[in-house]
XYZ file of C-alpha atoms in Angstrom:
508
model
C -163.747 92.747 92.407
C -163.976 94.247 95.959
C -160.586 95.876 97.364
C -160.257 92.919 100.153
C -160.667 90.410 97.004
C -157.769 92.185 94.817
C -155.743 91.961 98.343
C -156.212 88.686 98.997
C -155.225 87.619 95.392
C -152.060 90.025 95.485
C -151.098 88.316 98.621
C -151.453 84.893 97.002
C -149.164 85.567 93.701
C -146.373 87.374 95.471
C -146.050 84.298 97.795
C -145.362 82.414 93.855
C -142.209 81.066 93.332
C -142.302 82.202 89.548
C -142.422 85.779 87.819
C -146.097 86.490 87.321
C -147.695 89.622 84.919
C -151.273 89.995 84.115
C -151.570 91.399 80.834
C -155.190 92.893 79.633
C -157.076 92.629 76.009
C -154.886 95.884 74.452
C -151.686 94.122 75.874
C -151.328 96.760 79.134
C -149.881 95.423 81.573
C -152.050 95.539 84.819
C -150.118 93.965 87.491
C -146.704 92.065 88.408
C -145.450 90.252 91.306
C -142.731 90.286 93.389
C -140.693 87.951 91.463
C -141.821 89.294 88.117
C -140.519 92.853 89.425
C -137.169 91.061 90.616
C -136.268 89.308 87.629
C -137.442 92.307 84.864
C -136.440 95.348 86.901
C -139.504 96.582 86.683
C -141.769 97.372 90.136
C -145.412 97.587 89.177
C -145.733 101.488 89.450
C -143.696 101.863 86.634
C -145.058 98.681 84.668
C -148.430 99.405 85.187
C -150.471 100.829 81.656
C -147.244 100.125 79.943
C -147.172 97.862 76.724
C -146.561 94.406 77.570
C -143.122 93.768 75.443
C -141.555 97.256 76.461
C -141.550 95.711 79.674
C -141.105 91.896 79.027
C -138.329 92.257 76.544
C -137.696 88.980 75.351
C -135.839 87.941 72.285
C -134.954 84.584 70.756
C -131.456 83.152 72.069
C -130.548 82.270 68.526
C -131.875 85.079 66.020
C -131.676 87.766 68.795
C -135.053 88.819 67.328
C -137.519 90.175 70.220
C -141.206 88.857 70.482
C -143.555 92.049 70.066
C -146.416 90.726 68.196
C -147.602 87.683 70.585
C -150.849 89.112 72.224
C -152.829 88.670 68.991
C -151.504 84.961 68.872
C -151.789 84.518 72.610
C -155.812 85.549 72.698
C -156.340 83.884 70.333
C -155.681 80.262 71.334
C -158.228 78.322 73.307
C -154.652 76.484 74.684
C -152.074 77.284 76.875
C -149.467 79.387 74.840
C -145.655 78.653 75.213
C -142.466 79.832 73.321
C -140.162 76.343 73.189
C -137.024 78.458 71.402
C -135.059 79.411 74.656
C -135.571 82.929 75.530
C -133.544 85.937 76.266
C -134.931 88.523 79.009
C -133.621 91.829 78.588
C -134.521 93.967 82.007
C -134.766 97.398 82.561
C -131.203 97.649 84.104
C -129.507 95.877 81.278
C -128.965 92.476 82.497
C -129.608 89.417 80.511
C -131.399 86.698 81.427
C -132.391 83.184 80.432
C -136.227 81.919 80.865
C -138.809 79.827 80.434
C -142.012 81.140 79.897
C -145.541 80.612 79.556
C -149.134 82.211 78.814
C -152.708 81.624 80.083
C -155.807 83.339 78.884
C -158.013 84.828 81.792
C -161.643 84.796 81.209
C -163.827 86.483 83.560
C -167.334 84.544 84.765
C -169.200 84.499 81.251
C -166.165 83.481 79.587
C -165.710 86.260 77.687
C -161.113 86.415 77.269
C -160.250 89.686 79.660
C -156.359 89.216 79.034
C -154.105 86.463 79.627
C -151.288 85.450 82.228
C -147.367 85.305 81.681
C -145.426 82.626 84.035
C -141.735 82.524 83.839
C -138.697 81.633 85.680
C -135.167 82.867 85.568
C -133.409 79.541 84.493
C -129.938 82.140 84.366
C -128.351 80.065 86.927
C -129.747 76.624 85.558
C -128.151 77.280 82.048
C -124.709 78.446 83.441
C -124.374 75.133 85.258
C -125.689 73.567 82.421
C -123.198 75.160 80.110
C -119.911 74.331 82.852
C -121.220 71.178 82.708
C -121.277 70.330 79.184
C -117.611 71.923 79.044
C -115.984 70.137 81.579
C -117.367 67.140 79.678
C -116.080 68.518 76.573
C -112.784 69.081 78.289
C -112.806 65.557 79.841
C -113.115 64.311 76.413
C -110.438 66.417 74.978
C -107.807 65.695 78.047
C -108.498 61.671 76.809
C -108.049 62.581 73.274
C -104.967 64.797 73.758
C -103.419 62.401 75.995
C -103.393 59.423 73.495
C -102.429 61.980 70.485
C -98.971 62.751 73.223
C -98.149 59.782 74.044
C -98.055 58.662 70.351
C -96.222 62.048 69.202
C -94.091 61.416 71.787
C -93.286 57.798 70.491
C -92.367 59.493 67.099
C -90.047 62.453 68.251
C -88.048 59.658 70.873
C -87.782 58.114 67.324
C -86.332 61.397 65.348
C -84.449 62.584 68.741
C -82.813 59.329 69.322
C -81.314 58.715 65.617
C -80.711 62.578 65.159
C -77.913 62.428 68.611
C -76.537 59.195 67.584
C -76.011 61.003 64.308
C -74.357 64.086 65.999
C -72.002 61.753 67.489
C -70.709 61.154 64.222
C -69.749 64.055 62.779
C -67.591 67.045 64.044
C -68.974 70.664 65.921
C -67.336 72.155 62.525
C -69.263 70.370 59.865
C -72.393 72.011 58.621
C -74.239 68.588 59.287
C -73.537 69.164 62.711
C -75.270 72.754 62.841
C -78.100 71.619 60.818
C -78.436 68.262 63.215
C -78.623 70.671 65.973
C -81.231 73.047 64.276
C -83.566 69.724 64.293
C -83.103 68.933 67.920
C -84.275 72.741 68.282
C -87.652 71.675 66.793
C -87.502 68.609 68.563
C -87.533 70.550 71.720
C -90.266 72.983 70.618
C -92.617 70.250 69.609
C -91.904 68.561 72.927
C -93.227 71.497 74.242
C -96.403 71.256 72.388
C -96.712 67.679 73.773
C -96.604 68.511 77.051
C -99.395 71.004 76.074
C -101.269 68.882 75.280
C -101.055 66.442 78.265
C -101.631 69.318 80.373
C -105.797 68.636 79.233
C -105.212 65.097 80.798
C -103.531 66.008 83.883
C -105.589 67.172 87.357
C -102.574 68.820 88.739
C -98.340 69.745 89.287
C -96.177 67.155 88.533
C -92.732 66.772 90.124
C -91.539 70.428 91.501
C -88.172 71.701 91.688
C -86.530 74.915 93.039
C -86.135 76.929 89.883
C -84.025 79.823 89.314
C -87.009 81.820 87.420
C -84.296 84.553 85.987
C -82.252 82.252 84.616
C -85.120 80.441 83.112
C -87.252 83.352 81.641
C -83.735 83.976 79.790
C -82.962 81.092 78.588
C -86.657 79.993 77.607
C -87.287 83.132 75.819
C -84.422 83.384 73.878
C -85.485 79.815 72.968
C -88.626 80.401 72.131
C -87.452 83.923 69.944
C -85.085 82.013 68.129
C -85.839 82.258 64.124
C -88.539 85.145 64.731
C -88.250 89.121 63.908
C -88.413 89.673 67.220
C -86.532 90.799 70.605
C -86.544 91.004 74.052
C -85.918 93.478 76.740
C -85.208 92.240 80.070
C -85.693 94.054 83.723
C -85.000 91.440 85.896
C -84.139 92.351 89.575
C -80.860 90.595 90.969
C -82.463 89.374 93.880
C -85.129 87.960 92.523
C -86.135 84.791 94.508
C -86.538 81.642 93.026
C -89.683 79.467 93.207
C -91.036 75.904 93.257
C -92.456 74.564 90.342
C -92.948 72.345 87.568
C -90.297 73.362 85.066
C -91.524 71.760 81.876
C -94.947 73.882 83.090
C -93.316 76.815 83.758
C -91.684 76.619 80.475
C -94.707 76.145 78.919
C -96.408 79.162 80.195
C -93.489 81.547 78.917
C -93.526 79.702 75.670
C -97.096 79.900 75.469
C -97.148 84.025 76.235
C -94.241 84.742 74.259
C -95.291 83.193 71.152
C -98.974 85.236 71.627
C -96.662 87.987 71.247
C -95.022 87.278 68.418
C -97.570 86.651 67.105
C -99.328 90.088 67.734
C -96.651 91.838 66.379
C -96.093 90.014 62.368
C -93.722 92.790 61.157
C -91.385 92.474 64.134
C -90.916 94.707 66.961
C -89.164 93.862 70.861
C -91.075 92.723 73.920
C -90.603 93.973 77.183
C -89.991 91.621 79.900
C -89.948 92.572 83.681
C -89.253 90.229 87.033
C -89.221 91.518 90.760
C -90.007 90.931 94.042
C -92.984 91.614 95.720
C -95.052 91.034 99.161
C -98.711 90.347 98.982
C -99.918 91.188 102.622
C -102.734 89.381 104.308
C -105.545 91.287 102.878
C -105.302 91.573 98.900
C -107.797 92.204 95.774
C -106.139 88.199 94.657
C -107.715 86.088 96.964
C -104.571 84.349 97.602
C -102.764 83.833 100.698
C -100.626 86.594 101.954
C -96.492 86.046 101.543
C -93.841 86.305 98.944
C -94.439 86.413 95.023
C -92.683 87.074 91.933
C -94.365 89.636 89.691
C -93.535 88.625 86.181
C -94.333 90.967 83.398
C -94.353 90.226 79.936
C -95.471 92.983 77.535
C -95.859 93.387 73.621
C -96.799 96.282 71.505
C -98.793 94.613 68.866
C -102.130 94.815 67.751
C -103.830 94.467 70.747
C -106.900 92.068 72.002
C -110.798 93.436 71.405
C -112.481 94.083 74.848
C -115.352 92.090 73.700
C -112.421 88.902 74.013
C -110.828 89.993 76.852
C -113.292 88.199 79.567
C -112.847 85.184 77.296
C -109.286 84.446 76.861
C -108.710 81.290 79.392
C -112.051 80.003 78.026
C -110.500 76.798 75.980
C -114.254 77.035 73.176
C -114.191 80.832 72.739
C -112.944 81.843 69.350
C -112.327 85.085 67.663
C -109.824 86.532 65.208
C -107.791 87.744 67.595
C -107.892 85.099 70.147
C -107.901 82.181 67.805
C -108.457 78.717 68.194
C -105.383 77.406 70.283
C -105.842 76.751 73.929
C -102.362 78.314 74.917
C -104.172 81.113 77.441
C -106.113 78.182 78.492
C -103.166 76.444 79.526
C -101.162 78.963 81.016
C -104.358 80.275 83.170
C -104.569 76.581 84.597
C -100.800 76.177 85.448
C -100.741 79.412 86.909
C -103.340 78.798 89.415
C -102.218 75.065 90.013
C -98.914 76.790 90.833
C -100.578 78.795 93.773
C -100.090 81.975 91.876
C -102.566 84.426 89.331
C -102.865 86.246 86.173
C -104.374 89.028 84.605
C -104.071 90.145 80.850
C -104.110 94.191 80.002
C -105.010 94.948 76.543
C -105.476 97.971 74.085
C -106.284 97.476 70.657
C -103.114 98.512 68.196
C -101.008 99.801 71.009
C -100.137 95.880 72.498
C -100.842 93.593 75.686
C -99.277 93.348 79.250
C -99.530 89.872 80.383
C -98.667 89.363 84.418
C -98.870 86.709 86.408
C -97.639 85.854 89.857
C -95.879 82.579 91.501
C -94.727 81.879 94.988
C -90.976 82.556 95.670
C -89.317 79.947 97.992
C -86.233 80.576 100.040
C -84.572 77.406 99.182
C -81.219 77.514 96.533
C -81.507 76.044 93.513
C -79.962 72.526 93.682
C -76.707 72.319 91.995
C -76.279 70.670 88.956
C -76.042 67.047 87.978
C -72.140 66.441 87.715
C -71.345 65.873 84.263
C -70.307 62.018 83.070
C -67.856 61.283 80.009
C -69.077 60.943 76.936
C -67.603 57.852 76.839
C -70.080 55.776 80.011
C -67.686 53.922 82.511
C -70.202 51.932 82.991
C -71.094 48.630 80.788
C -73.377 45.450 81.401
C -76.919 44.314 79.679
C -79.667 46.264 79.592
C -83.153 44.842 79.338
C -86.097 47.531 76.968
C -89.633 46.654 77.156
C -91.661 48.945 74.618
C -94.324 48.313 72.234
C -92.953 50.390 69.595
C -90.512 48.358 67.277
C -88.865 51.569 66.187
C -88.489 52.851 69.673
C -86.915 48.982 70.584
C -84.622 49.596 67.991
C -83.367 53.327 67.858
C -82.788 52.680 72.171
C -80.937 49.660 71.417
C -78.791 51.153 68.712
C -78.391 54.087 71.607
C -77.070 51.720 74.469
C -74.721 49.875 71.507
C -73.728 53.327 71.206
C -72.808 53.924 75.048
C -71.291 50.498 75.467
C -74.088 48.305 76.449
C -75.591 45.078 75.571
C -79.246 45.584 75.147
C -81.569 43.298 74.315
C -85.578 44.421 73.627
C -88.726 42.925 74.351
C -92.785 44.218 73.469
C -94.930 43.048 76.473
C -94.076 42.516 80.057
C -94.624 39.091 80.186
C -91.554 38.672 77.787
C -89.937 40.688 79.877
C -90.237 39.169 82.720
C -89.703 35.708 80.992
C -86.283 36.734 79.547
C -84.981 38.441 82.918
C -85.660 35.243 84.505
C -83.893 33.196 82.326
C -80.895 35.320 82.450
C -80.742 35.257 86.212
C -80.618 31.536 86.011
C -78.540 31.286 83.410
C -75.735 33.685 85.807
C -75.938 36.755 83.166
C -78.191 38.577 84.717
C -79.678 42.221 83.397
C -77.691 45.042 84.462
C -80.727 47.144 84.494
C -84.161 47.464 82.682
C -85.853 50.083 80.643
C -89.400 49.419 80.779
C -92.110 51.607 79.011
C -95.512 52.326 81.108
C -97.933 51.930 78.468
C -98.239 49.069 76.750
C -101.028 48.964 74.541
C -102.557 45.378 74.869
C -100.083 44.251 76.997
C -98.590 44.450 80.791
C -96.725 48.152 81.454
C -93.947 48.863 83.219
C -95.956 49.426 86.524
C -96.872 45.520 87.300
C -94.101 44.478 85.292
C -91.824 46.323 87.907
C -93.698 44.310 90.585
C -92.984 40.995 88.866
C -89.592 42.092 88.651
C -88.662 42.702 92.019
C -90.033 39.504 93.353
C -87.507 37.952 91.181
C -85.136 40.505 91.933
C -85.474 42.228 94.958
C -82.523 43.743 93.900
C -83.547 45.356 90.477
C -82.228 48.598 88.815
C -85.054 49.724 86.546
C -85.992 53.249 85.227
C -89.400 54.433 84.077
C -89.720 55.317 80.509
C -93.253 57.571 79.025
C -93.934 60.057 77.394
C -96.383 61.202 80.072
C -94.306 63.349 82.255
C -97.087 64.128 84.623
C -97.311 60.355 85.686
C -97.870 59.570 89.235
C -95.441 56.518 88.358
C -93.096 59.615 86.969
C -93.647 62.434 89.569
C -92.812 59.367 92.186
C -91.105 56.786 90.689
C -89.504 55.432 94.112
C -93.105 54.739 95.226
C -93.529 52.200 92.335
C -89.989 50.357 92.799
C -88.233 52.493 90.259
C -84.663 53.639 90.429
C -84.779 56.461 87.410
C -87.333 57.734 85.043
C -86.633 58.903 81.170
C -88.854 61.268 79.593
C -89.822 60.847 75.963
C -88.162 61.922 73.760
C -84.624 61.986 74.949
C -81.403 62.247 73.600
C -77.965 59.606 73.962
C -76.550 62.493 76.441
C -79.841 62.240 78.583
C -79.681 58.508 78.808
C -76.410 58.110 79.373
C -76.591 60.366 82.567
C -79.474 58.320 83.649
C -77.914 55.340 83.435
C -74.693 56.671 84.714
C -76.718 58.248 87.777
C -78.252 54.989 88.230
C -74.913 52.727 88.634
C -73.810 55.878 91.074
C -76.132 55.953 93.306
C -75.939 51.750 93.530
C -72.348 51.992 94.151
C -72.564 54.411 97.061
């Protein structure tokens, strides 16, 4: 081949889209393109005379075991040689790579086999998408799954709640029923947590915000959430730390979620350092978030530490390991974080512990004042209509509102309920107000029952009951034609004061 020939052909294969190597009879390799050099690290000084596989390292994705014997299989093939197992490139400056490759014998004019041709493409890219794709499916399916699995848990502990406070109501504060009655609403509360944990796969975004006094809660929440463990807390909390605006079941969750990764780091016991201050983030800033106020929340334990191998891994909800194990809690609190406006990193060293700290916006605003506090006995009386499709739930709320001094009467679908209200109205004992559940399965939910209603009614007093505290319908209730929402589970005290608030604000 004449020098302009050779330059002409070079010309041609650099201008390839795809990594090409010509490889000769001994498995040398004798010349790479631009592409090939790109993607392998290798230019074609240094390739050149080499052996083929010290410079095309590729392994199989699943064994890890690299391909060094395929020249003898590759010549001798009168067909186009491909590997279908996906493949593994390993280049010279230690990156990994994903490809797909072929071979092609070269014969020269008498047909006698001079070498043979490798094409291949970095797919790297391809597979990542591929992989982000097939997770966010995966997580799609998951958000559906732990959506339903709330809603019903959520059903059961309104159940156990419910009969567990009219039982409280009962007895005296100096009985031990009472103490052990309270001990239960304790892991009430903690598996409501969980719940919400597990809507938090279902849900795209914040739900209702508040202005939250973040000291008081970290506090409160921890102690909570240390209660029955062999372990304690330090606190370094500034006293003028600002508050912020946020979800607070969310919030709660996140602390929840950190501090029990701590206890559970440290199995004989030990204390956990918490810290909270202010802070400034100025314009430009290593967190690629906009410059202003933050608070810089620290939460550090002095366990047994996180792997570095796991440490890139830990908001990824499929990555397992014995340290990370197989709950989604990081997962969680990475997502809240970030739908909060704020961020988080995680500092680890095996057997000496892990610094968790994440950042939130601070507001100005004061934190509202507290609901004003109604008597245990409600001043206020009347019927109240309960549309659920839980028979349990229809009875434990009913037995609640005997409890408080109202007349309830309970219904499963919307279209009873909307059959019943109008036969009160005409009969001149009309519904003081109506509870009416969201989800009925098989049946009309409280959303287009609340329409019906109001076209009866225009002047209607009806709260939004779920279990789905992320609702649009329970983040805006107003928007639907509600007056008051109740959360699932809840106690007598929590629907009294809704109902109470309800009358109030209808008598102003």
């Amino acid at each position: 081949m004449s020098y302009f020939e050779e330059k002409n052909i070079r010309n041609i294969v650099n201008k390839f889209h795809e990594g090409l190597i010509f490889v000769d009879r001994e498995g040398k390799v004798q010349f790479i393109n631009h592409i090939g050099e790109k993607i392998t690290g290798w230019t074609e000084n240094l390739a050149k005379g080499k052996a083929i596989f010290d410079v095309f390292r590729i392994f199989n994705e699943k064994t890890n075991i690299q391909y060094i014997n395929l020249t003898n299989d590759i010549l001798n093939t009168d067909i186009p040689y491909e590997i279908t197992n996906p493949i593994i490139l390993r280049s010279r400056n230690h990156q990994e790579k994903d490809l797909m490759c072929r071979f092609s014998l070269l014969q020269d004019k008498n047909s006698t086999i001079t070498g043979y041709l490798i094409y291949f493409t970095d797919i790297t890219e391809k597979k990542k998408f591929e992989r982000e794709f097939q997770n966010a499916l995966r997580l799609n399916s998951l958000g559906k799954l732990s959506s339903g699995i709330a809603h019903d848990f959520n059903n059961v502990l309104t159940t156990i709640l419910g009969n567990i406070s009219l039982a409280k109501l009962d007895v005296s504060e100096e009985e031990e029923i009472f103490s052990l009655l309270t001990e239960a609403e304790l892991g009430i509360e903690k598996a409501r947590i969980m719940t919400q944990q597990l809507l938090s796969f279902s849900n795209d975004g914040v739900s209702a915000k508040e202005t939250i006094d973040i000291a008081h809660i970290l506090q409160e929440f921890v102690s909570f959430t240390l209660s029955g463990s062999n372990v304690t807390c330090e606190y370094l909390i500034a006293d003028d730390l600002w508050n912020i605006e946020a979800d607070k079941t969310q919030i709660n969750q996140v602390i929840h979620n950190v501090v029990i990764n701590a206890v559970q780091a440290m199995p004989i016991g030990g204390t956990i350092n918490i810290e909270a201050h202010n802070v400034q983030i100025p314009s430009e800033n290593s967190f690629n978030v906009p410059e202003g106020n933050f608070i810089r929340i620290v939460i550090q334990d002095h366990g047994i530490g996180i792997d570095p191998v796991d440490l890139p891994h830990l908001f990824d909800p499929f990555y397992q390991s014995n340290l990370t194990g197989k709950g989604m809690g990081l997962t969680v609190v990475h997502d809240i974080i970030v739908q909060h406006g704020g961020f988080i990193s995680i500092d680890s060293e095996l057997d000496v512990g892990t610094t968790v700290i994440f950042y939130l916006p601070a507001v100005e605003s004061k934190v509202a004042a507290p609901l004003k506090e109604h008597a245990t006995s409600s001043p206020h009386s009347g019927k109240v209509l309960i549309m659920d499709d839980e028979d349990v739930i229809r009875r434990v709320l009913g037995k609640m509102l005997k409890q408080l001094g109202y007349l309830p009467t309970a219904v499963a679908n919307g279209d009873d309920a909307i059959q019943i209200y109008q036969e009160n109205m005409a009969k001149g004992t009309p519904f003081s107000a109506v509870i009416l559940d969201l989800t009925i399965r098989g049946g009309m939910g409280g959303e287009e029952t609340v329409k019906r209603l109001l076209q009866i009614d225009p002047k209607l007093k009806a709260i939004a009951s779920s279990g789905y505290s992320t609702d649009k319908i329970m983040t805006n209730y107003s928007d639907f034609g509600f007056s008051g929402t109740l959360i699932k589970p809840y106690k007598v005290k929590e629907l009294e004061d809704t109902l109470a608030d309800l009358f109030d604000a209808f008598s102003t």
